[in-house]
PDB file of C-alpha atoms and ligand atoms in Angstrom:
ATOM      1  CA  MET A  89     134.878 202.577 252.498  1.00 94.00           C
ATOM      2  CA  ILE A  90     135.342 201.834 248.803  1.00 98.00           C
ATOM      3  CA  ARG A  91     135.686 204.820 246.441  1.00 98.00           C
ATOM      4  CA  ILE A  92     134.521 204.450 242.838  1.00 98.00           C
ATOM      5  CA  LEU A  93     136.456 206.694 240.436  1.00 98.00           C
ATOM      6  CA  VAL A  94     136.036 207.440 236.731  1.00 98.00           C
ATOM      7  CA  ASP A  95     139.250 207.489 234.695  1.00 98.00           C
ATOM      8  CA  PRO A  96     141.729 207.077 237.579  1.00 98.00           C
ATOM      9  CA  PHE A  97     144.356 205.783 235.086  1.00 98.00           C
ATOM     10  CA  PRO A  98     145.842 203.150 237.432  1.00 98.00           C
ATOM     11  CA  SER A  99     149.482 202.293 236.913  1.00 97.00           C
ATOM     12  CA  ASP A 100     150.450 199.066 235.128  1.00 97.00           C
ATOM     13  CA  GLU A 101     151.740 197.851 238.492  1.00 97.00           C
ATOM     14  CA  ALA A 102     148.361 198.401 240.204  1.00 98.00           C
ATOM     15  CA  LEU A 103     146.455 196.768 237.344  1.00 98.00           C
ATOM     16  CA  ARG A 104     148.884 193.834 237.189  1.00 97.00           C
ATOM     17  CA  SER A 105     148.477 193.252 240.928  1.00 98.00           C
ATOM     18  CA  LEU A 106     144.663 193.291 240.624  1.00 98.00           C
ATOM     19  CA  TRP A 107     144.755 191.047 237.523  1.00 98.00           C
ATOM     20  CA  LEU A 108     146.819 188.405 239.291  1.00 98.00           C
ATOM     21  CA  LYS A 109     144.373 188.313 242.199  1.00 98.00           C
ATOM     22  CA  ALA A 110     141.128 188.588 240.229  1.00 98.00           C
ATOM     23  CA  TRP A 111     141.946 186.676 237.017  1.00 97.00           C
ATOM     24  CA  GLU A 112     144.940 184.617 238.211  1.00 96.00           C
ATOM     25  CA  ARG A 113     146.930 185.761 235.177  1.00 95.00           C
ATOM     26  CA  ARG A 114     149.171 188.685 234.270  1.00 93.00           C
ATOM     27  CA  GLY A 115     146.967 190.344 231.659  1.00 93.00           C
ATOM     28  CA  PRO A 116     148.303 192.542 228.858  1.00 93.00           C
ATOM     29  CA  GLY A 117     151.957 193.572 228.683  1.00 91.00           C
ATOM     30  CA  SER A 118     150.958 197.201 229.144  1.00 94.00           C
ATOM     31  CA  PHE A 119     147.549 198.487 230.095  1.00 96.00           C
ATOM     32  CA  GLN A 120     148.224 202.133 229.255  1.00 96.00           C
ATOM     33  CA  SER A 121     147.619 201.942 225.488  1.00 95.00           C
ATOM     34  CA  ILE A 122     144.335 200.145 226.208  1.00 96.00           C
ATOM     35  CA  LEU A 123     143.197 202.829 228.662  1.00 97.00           C
ATOM     36  CA  SER A 124     144.090 205.585 226.215  1.00 96.00           C
ATOM     37  CA  ARG A 125     141.640 204.118 223.643  1.00 96.00           C
ATOM     38  CA  SER A 126     138.763 203.658 226.084  1.00 98.00           C
ATOM     39  CA  LEU A 127     135.671 205.811 226.265  1.00 98.00           C
ATOM     40  CA  ALA A 128     136.058 205.553 230.045  1.00 98.00           C
ATOM     41  CA  HIS A 129     137.316 203.245 232.713  1.00 98.00           C
ATOM     42  CA  VAL A 130     136.257 202.839 236.327  1.00 98.00           C
ATOM     43  CA  GLY A 131     138.384 201.914 239.317  1.00 98.00           C
ATOM     44  CA  ALA A 132     137.361 200.887 242.833  1.00 98.00           C
ATOM     45  CA  TYR A 133     139.781 201.869 245.579  1.00 98.00           C
ATOM     46  CA  ASP A 134     140.198 200.735 249.160  1.00 98.00           C
ATOM     47  CA  ASP A 135     142.221 203.678 250.441  1.00 97.00           C
ATOM     48  CA  GLN A 136     144.978 203.881 247.782  1.00 97.00           C
ATOM     49  CA  THR A 137     144.716 200.255 246.615  1.00 98.00           C
ATOM     50  CA  LEU A 138     142.968 199.336 243.357  1.00 98.00           C
ATOM     51  CA  VAL A 139     140.470 196.581 244.231  1.00 98.00           C
ATOM     52  CA  GLY A 140     138.154 196.697 241.212  1.00 98.00           C
ATOM     53  CA  PHE A 141     138.207 197.680 237.555  1.00 98.00           C
ATOM     54  CA  VAL A 142     135.861 198.025 234.568  1.00 98.00           C
ATOM     55  CA  ASN A 143     136.937 199.168 231.126  1.00 98.00           C
ATOM     56  CA  VAL A 144     134.518 200.818 228.684  1.00 98.00           C
ATOM     57  CA  ALA A 145     135.922 200.118 225.225  1.00 98.00           C
ATOM     58  CA  TRP A 146     134.602 202.202 222.350  1.00 98.00           C
ATOM     59  CA  ASP A 147     134.039 202.064 218.596  1.00 97.00           C
ATOM     60  CA  GLY A 148     134.528 205.834 218.283  1.00 97.00           C
ATOM     61  CA  GLY A 149     130.794 206.276 217.675  1.00 97.00           C
ATOM     62  CA  ILE A 150     127.664 205.281 219.525  1.00 98.00           C
ATOM     63  CA  HIS A 151     128.711 201.807 220.733  1.00 98.00           C
ATOM     64  CA  ALA A 152     130.547 201.210 224.008  1.00 98.00           C
ATOM     65  CA  PHE A 153     131.548 197.822 225.388  1.00 98.00           C
ATOM     66  CA  ILE A 154     132.064 196.716 228.987  1.00 98.00           C
ATOM     67  CA  VAL A 155     135.178 194.544 229.290  1.00 98.00           C
ATOM     68  CA  ASP A 156     137.486 193.276 232.029  1.00 98.00           C
ATOM     69  CA  THR A 157     135.041 193.633 234.942  1.00 98.00           C
ATOM     70  CA  CYS A 158     136.961 192.341 237.949  1.00 98.00           C
ATOM     71  CA  VAL A 159     137.111 192.683 241.724  1.00 98.00           C
ATOM     72  CA  ASP A 160     139.782 191.584 244.196  1.00 98.00           C
ATOM     73  CA  PRO A 161     138.559 188.311 245.819  1.00 98.00           C
ATOM     74  CA  ASN A 162     138.798 189.946 249.270  1.00 98.00           C
ATOM     75  CA  HIS A 163     136.211 192.558 248.246  1.00 98.00           C
ATOM     76  CA  ARG A 164     133.652 190.440 246.408  1.00 98.00           C
ATOM     77  CA  ARG A 165     129.918 190.154 247.079  1.00 98.00           C
ATOM     78  CA  LYS A 166     129.797 193.653 248.582  1.00 98.00           C
ATOM     79  CA  GLY A 167     128.368 195.377 245.524  1.00 98.00           C
ATOM     80  CA  VAL A 168     131.670 196.703 244.172  1.00 98.00           C
ATOM     81  CA  ALA A 169     131.179 195.373 240.627  1.00 99.00           C
ATOM     82  CA  SER A 170     127.574 196.604 240.607  1.00 98.00           C
ATOM     83  CA  GLN A 171     128.643 200.103 241.650  1.00 98.00           C
ATOM     84  CA  MET A 172     131.375 200.166 239.007  1.00 99.00           C
ATOM     85  CA  LEU A 173     128.958 199.014 236.292  1.00 98.00           C
ATOM     86  CA  LYS A 174     126.413 201.720 237.158  1.00 98.00           C
ATOM     87  CA  THR A 175     129.182 204.324 237.142  1.00 98.00           C
ATOM     88  CA  ALA A 176     130.436 203.003 233.784  1.00 98.00           C
ATOM     89  CA  GLU A 177     126.907 203.283 232.377  1.00 98.00           C
ATOM     90  CA  GLU A 178     126.629 206.912 233.519  1.00 98.00           C
ATOM     91  CA  ALA A 179     130.051 207.763 232.077  1.00 98.00           C
ATOM     92  CA  ALA A 180     129.245 206.106 228.729  1.00 98.00           C
ATOM     93  CA  ARG A 181     125.911 207.929 228.473  1.00 98.00           C
ATOM     94  CA  SER A 182     127.374 211.299 229.400  1.00 98.00           C
ATOM     95  CA  ARG A 183     130.134 210.843 226.794  1.00 98.00           C
ATOM     96  CA  GLY A 184     127.708 210.227 223.953  1.00 98.00           C
ATOM     97  CA  ALA A 185     127.436 206.462 223.650  1.00 98.00           C
ATOM     98  CA  GLU A 186     123.941 205.237 222.781  1.00 98.00           C
ATOM     99  CA  TRP A 187     124.428 201.502 223.285  1.00 98.00           C
ATOM    100  CA  LEU A 188     126.324 199.781 226.084  1.00 98.00           C
ATOM    101  CA  HIS A 189     127.209 196.158 225.309  1.00 98.00           C
ATOM    102  CA  VAL A 190     128.599 193.381 227.468  1.00 97.00           C
ATOM    103  CA  ASP A 191     129.007 189.637 227.165  1.00 95.00           C
ATOM    104  CA  TYR A 192     129.263 187.326 230.125  1.00 95.00           C
ATOM    105  CA  GLU A 193     129.001 183.742 231.246  1.00 95.00           C
ATOM    106  CA  ALA A 194     125.519 182.492 232.188  1.00 95.00           C
ATOM    107  CA  ARG A 195     126.539 182.214 235.861  1.00 97.00           C
ATOM    108  CA  LEU A 196     126.910 186.022 235.974  1.00 98.00           C
ATOM    109  CA  ALA A 197     123.493 186.812 234.486  1.00 97.00           C
ATOM    110  CA  LEU A 198     122.163 188.105 237.829  1.00 98.00           C
ATOM    111  CA  LEU A 199     125.045 190.553 238.192  1.00 98.00           C
ATOM    112  CA  TYR A 200     124.574 192.136 234.773  1.00 98.00           C
ATOM    113  CA  GLU A 201     120.779 191.947 234.642  1.00 98.00           C
ATOM    114  CA  SER A 202     120.503 193.586 238.077  1.00 98.00           C
ATOM    115  CA  CYS A 203     122.591 196.423 236.603  1.00 98.00           C
ATOM    116  CA  GLY A 204     120.084 196.903 233.779  1.00 98.00           C
ATOM    117  CA  PHE A 205     121.595 194.848 230.945  1.00 98.00           C
ATOM    118  CA  HIS A 206     118.976 193.007 228.877  1.00 97.00           C
ATOM    119  CA  PRO A 207     120.082 189.592 227.609  1.00 95.00           C
ATOM    120  CA  THR A 208     120.427 189.341 223.821  1.00 95.00           C
ATOM    121  CA  PRO A 209     121.894 186.637 221.599  1.00 93.00           C
ATOM    122  CA  ALA A 210     125.572 187.429 221.018  1.00 92.00           C
ATOM    123  CA  GLY A 211     128.433 185.748 219.197  1.00 93.00           C
ATOM    124  CA  LEU A 212     132.040 185.113 220.099  1.00 92.00           C
ATOM    125  CA  ILE A 213     135.076 183.514 218.414  1.00 95.00           C
ATOM    126  CA  ALA A 214     138.181 182.669 220.460  1.00 94.00           C
ATOM    127  CA  LEU A 215     140.751 183.935 217.928  1.00 96.00           C
ATOM    128  CA  GLY A 216     143.730 182.792 219.998  1.00 91.00           C
ATOM    129  CA  ALA A 217     142.546 179.198 220.397  1.00 75.00           C
TER     130      ALA A 217
HETATM  131  C1  LIG B 197     132.287 188.708 238.715  1.00 71.27           C
HETATM  132  C2  LIG B 197     132.854 189.727 239.724  1.00 71.27           C
HETATM  133  C3  LIG B 197     133.351 190.930 238.957  1.00 71.27           C
HETATM  134  C4  LIG B 197     131.716 190.141 240.681  1.00 71.27           C
HETATM  135  O1  LIG B 197     132.181 191.186 241.529  1.00 71.27           O
HETATM  136  P1  LIG B 197     131.436 191.536 242.910  1.00 71.27           P
HETATM  137  O2  LIG B 197     131.902 192.852 243.373  1.00 71.27           O
HETATM  138  O3  LIG B 197     131.568 190.390 243.845  1.00 71.27           O
HETATM  139  O4  LIG B 197     129.902 191.619 242.447  1.00 71.27           O
HETATM  140  P2  LIG B 197     128.689 192.280 243.283  1.00 71.27           P
HETATM  141  O5  LIG B 197     128.997 192.216 244.736  1.00 71.27           O
HETATM  142  O6  LIG B 197     128.370 193.605 242.704  1.00 71.27           O
HETATM  143  O7  LIG B 197     127.523 191.240 242.945  1.00 71.27           O
HETATM  144  C5  LIG B 197     126.169 191.646 242.819  1.00 71.27           C
HETATM  145  C6  LIG B 197     125.314 190.440 242.506  1.00 71.27           C
HETATM  146  O8  LIG B 197     125.771 189.797 241.311  1.00 71.27           O
HETATM  147  C7  LIG B 197     125.683 188.380 241.444  1.00 71.27           C
HETATM  148  N1  LIG B 197     127.035 187.773 241.470  1.00 71.27           N
HETATM  149  C8  LIG B 197     128.206 188.364 241.758  1.00 71.27           C
HETATM  150  N2  LIG B 197     129.234 187.486 241.658  1.00 71.27           N
HETATM  151  C9  LIG B 197     128.687 186.302 241.306  1.00 71.27           C
HETATM  152  C10 LIG B 197     129.235 185.011 241.031  1.00 71.27           C
HETATM  153  N3  LIG B 197     130.573 184.762 241.115  1.00 71.27           N
HETATM  154  N4  LIG B 197     128.388 184.006 240.713  1.00 71.27           N
HETATM  155  C11 LIG B 197     127.050 184.228 240.626  1.00 71.27           C
HETATM  156  N5  LIG B 197     126.475 185.452 240.856  1.00 71.27           N
HETATM  157  C12 LIG B 197     127.280 186.469 241.184  1.00 71.27           C
HETATM  158  C13 LIG B 197     124.963 188.131 242.765  1.00 71.27           C
HETATM  159  O9  LIG B 197     123.571 188.136 242.495  1.00 71.27           O
HETATM  160  C14 LIG B 197     125.367 189.361 243.564  1.00 71.27           C
HETATM  161  O10 LIG B 197     124.459 189.672 244.591  1.00 71.27           O
HETATM  162  P3  LIG B 197     124.589 188.942 246.043  1.00 71.27           P
HETATM  163  O11 LIG B 197     126.023 189.084 246.471  1.00 71.27           O
HETATM  164  O12 LIG B 197     123.633 189.718 246.896  1.00 71.27           O
HETATM  165  O13 LIG B 197     124.222 187.502 245.823  1.00 71.27           O
HETATM  166  C15 LIG B 197     134.009 189.097 240.557  1.00 71.27           C
HETATM  167  O14 LIG B 197     133.567 187.879 241.132  1.00 71.27           O
HETATM  168  C16 LIG B 197     135.269 188.809 239.734  1.00 71.27           C
HETATM  169  O15 LIG B 197     136.152 189.644 239.633  1.00 71.27           O
HETATM  170  N6  LIG B 197     135.364 187.591 239.170  1.00 71.27           N
HETATM  171  C17 LIG B 197     136.556 187.195 238.369  1.00 71.27           C
HETATM  172  C18 LIG B 197     136.612 187.936 237.037  1.00 71.27           C
HETATM  173  C19 LIG B 197     135.342 187.704 236.225  1.00 71.27           C
HETATM  174  O16 LIG B 197     134.904 186.568 236.030  1.00 71.27           O
HETATM  175  N7  LIG B 197     134.766 188.804 235.689  1.00 71.27           N
HETATM  176  C20 LIG B 197     133.533 188.763 234.907  1.00 71.27           C
HETATM  177  C21 LIG B 197     133.792 189.226 233.517  1.00 71.27           C
HETATM  178  S1  LIG B 197     132.285 189.157 232.549  1.00 71.27           S
END
Protein backbone atom coordinates (compact mmCIF):
# COMPACT_ATOMS: atom_id res chain seq x y z
CA MET A 1 0.00 0.00 0.00
CA ILE A 2 1.24 3.47 -0.91
CA ARG A 3 1.39 6.07 1.89
CA ILE A 4 0.97 9.75 0.99
CA LEU A 5 2.80 12.06 3.41
CA VAL A 6 2.89 15.85 3.75
CA ASP A 7 6.34 17.35 4.34
CA PRO A 8 8.31 14.09 4.71
CA PHE A 9 11.53 15.99 3.83
CA PRO A 10 13.09 13.16 1.77
CA SER A 11 16.86 13.01 1.69
CA ASP A 12 18.76 14.24 -1.38
CA GLU A 13 19.66 10.60 -2.01
CA ALA A 14 15.99 9.51 -2.08
CA LEU A 15 14.98 12.42 -4.31
CA ARG A 16 17.94 11.87 -6.65
CA SER A 17 17.01 8.19 -7.01
CA LEU A 18 13.38 9.09 -7.83
CA TRP A 19 14.47 11.86 -10.23
CA LEU A 20 16.68 9.51 -12.21
CA LYS A 21 13.83 7.02 -12.61
CA ALA A 22 11.00 9.49 -13.20
CA TRP A 23 12.73 12.30 -15.14
CA GLU A 24 15.82 10.43 -16.39
CA ARG A 25 18.04 13.23 -15.08
CA ARG A 26 19.77 14.10 -11.82
CA GLY A 27 17.77 17.20 -10.89
CA PRO A 28 19.10 19.99 -8.68
CA GLY A 29 22.45 19.71 -6.89
CA SER A 30 20.67 19.83 -3.55
CA PHE A 31 16.96 19.56 -2.96
CA GLN A 32 17.02 20.70 0.66
CA SER A 33 17.14 24.47 0.05
CA ILE A 34 14.21 24.06 -2.36
CA LEU A 35 12.14 22.14 0.20
CA SER A 36 12.87 24.71 2.88
CA ARG A 37 11.26 27.45 0.72
CA SER A 38 8.15 25.45 -0.16
CA LEU A 39 4.70 25.99 1.27
CA ALA A 40 4.47 22.19 1.40
CA HIS A 41 5.68 19.12 -0.36
CA VAL A 42 4.11 15.69 -0.71
CA GLY A 43 5.82 12.32 -0.91
CA ALA A 44 4.43 8.91 -1.86
CA TYR A 45 6.08 5.95 -0.16
CA ASP A 46 6.08 2.24 -0.89
CA ASP A 47 7.21 1.01 2.51
CA GLN A 48 10.29 3.21 3.10
CA THR A 49 10.98 3.99 -0.57
CA LEU A 50 10.05 7.35 -2.10
CA VAL A 51 8.05 6.57 -5.26
CA GLY A 52 6.32 9.90 -5.89
CA PHE A 53 6.81 13.60 -5.20
CA VAL A 54 5.01 16.93 -5.61
CA ASN A 55 6.42 20.27 -4.54
CA VAL A 56 4.18 23.23 -3.65
CA ALA A 57 6.28 26.33 -4.29
CA TRP A 58 5.09 29.59 -2.78
CA ASP A 59 5.23 33.34 -3.33
CA GLY A 60 5.00 34.00 0.42
CA GLY A 61 1.42 35.23 -0.01
CA ILE A 62 -1.72 33.78 -1.52
CA HIS A 63 -0.22 32.04 -4.57
CA ALA A 64 1.09 28.48 -4.50
CA PHE A 65 2.50 26.58 -7.47
CA ILE A 66 2.59 22.85 -8.15
CA VAL A 67 5.98 21.82 -9.56
CA ASP A 68 7.98 18.63 -10.08
CA THR A 69 5.04 16.19 -10.04
CA CYS A 70 6.62 12.80 -10.64
CA VAL A 71 6.04 9.11 -9.98
CA ASP A 72 8.40 6.14 -10.27
CA PRO A 73 7.60 4.37 -13.60
CA ASN A 74 6.89 1.13 -11.69
CA HIS A 75 4.05 2.83 -9.79
CA ARG A 76 2.34 4.79 -12.55
CA ARG A 77 -1.32 4.68 -13.59
CA LYS A 78 -2.41 3.62 -10.09
CA GLY A 79 -3.60 7.03 -8.97
CA VAL A 80 -0.45 8.00 -7.06
CA ALA A 81 -0.03 11.41 -8.74
CA SER A 82 -3.75 12.12 -8.33
CA GLN A 83 -3.61 11.33 -4.61
CA MET A 84 -0.53 13.51 -4.16
CA LEU A 85 -2.15 16.42 -6.02
CA LYS A 86 -5.30 16.27 -3.88
CA THR A 87 -3.15 16.15 -0.74
CA ALA A 88 -1.09 19.10 -2.01
CA GLU A 89 -4.30 21.06 -2.62
CA GLU A 90 -5.50 20.39 0.94
CA ALA A 91 -2.12 21.38 2.40
CA ALA A 92 -1.98 24.60 0.35
CA ARG A 93 -5.51 25.57 1.38
CA SER A 94 -4.95 24.82 5.05
CA ARG A 95 -1.74 26.90 5.00
CA GLY A 96 -3.46 29.99 3.65
CA ALA A 97 -2.90 29.90 -0.09
CA GLU A 98 -5.87 31.16 -2.12
CA TRP A 99 -4.74 30.17 -5.61
CA LEU A 100 -3.05 26.93 -6.65
CA HIS A 101 -1.33 27.14 -10.04
CA VAL A 102 0.19 24.49 -12.27
CA ASP A 103 1.39 24.30 -15.85
CA TYR A 104 1.59 21.10 -17.81
CA GLU A 105 1.86 19.63 -21.26
CA ALA A 106 -1.41 19.10 -23.17
CA ARG A 107 -1.01 15.31 -22.93
CA LEU A 108 -1.44 15.57 -19.13
CA ALA A 109 -4.63 17.65 -19.23
CA LEU A 110 -6.76 14.72 -18.00
CA LEU A 111 -4.54 14.20 -14.96
CA TYR A 112 -4.72 17.81 -13.79
CA GLU A 113 -8.31 18.50 -14.81
CA SER A 114 -9.51 15.36 -13.01
CA CYS A 115 -7.81 16.80 -9.91
CA GLY A 116 -9.83 20.02 -10.21
CA PHE A 117 -7.46 22.33 -12.10
CA HIS A 118 -9.25 24.56 -14.62
CA PRO A 119 -7.28 25.24 -17.80
CA THR A 120 -6.23 28.88 -18.27
CA PRO A 121 -3.88 30.53 -20.75
CA ALA A 122 -0.39 30.62 -19.22
CA GLY A 123 3.02 31.77 -20.38
CA LEU A 124 6.47 30.26 -20.14
CA ILE A 125 10.01 31.26 -21.16
CA ALA A 126 12.81 28.68 -21.15
CA LEU A 127 15.48 30.91 -19.55
CA GLY A 128 18.22 28.28 -19.85
CA ALA A 129 17.73 27.67 -23.58
C1 LIG B 1 2.72 12.36 -15.13
C2 LIG B 1 2.88 11.39 -13.94
C3 LIG B 1 3.25 12.21 -12.72
C4 LIG B 1 1.53 10.68 -13.71
O1 LIG B 1 1.62 9.89 -12.53
P1 LIG B 1 0.59 8.69 -12.24
O2 LIG B 1 0.69 8.31 -10.82
O3 LIG B 1 0.79 7.62 -13.25
O4 LIG B 1 -0.82 9.39 -12.53
P2 LIG B 1 -2.27 8.83 -12.09
O5 LIG B 1 -2.22 7.35 -11.97
O6 LIG B 1 -2.74 9.60 -10.91
O7 LIG B 1 -3.13 9.23 -13.38
C5 LIG B 1 -4.49 9.61 -13.29
C6 LIG B 1 -5.02 9.91 -14.67
O8 LIG B 1 -4.24 10.94 -15.29
C7 LIG B 1 -4.06 10.66 -16.68
N1 LIG B 1 -2.64 10.36 -16.97
C8 LIG B 1 -1.68 9.96 -16.12
N2 LIG B 1 -0.49 9.80 -16.76
C9 LIG B 1 -0.72 10.10 -18.06
C10 LIG B 1 0.12 10.13 -19.21
N3 LIG B 1 1.44 9.82 -19.16
N4 LIG B 1 -0.44 10.46 -20.40
C11 LIG B 1 -1.76 10.78 -20.48
N5 LIG B 1 -2.60 10.78 -19.40
C12 LIG B 1 -2.09 10.45 -18.21
C13 LIG B 1 -4.93 9.45 -16.97
O9 LIG B 1 -6.23 9.93 -17.29
C14 LIG B 1 -4.93 8.74 -15.63
O10 LIG B 1 -6.05 7.91 -15.44
P3 LIG B 1 -6.03 6.38 -16.01
O11 LIG B 1 -4.75 5.75 -15.53
O12 LIG B 1 -7.26 5.78 -15.40
O13 LIG B 1 -6.05 6.49 -17.51
C15 LIG B 1 3.98 10.32 -14.23
O14 LIG B 1 3.69 9.69 -15.47
C16 LIG B 1 5.39 10.91 -14.30
O15 LIG B 1 6.09 10.96 -13.31
N6 LIG B 1 5.83 11.31 -15.51
C17 LIG B 1 7.20 11.86 -15.70
C18 LIG B 1 7.33 13.25 -15.07
C19 LIG B 1 6.30 14.21 -15.64
O16 LIG B 1 6.14 14.34 -16.85
N7 LIG B 1 5.62 14.95 -14.73
C20 LIG B 1 4.57 15.91 -15.10
C21 LIG B 1 4.97 17.28 -14.71
S1 LIG B 1 3.70 18.46 -15.18
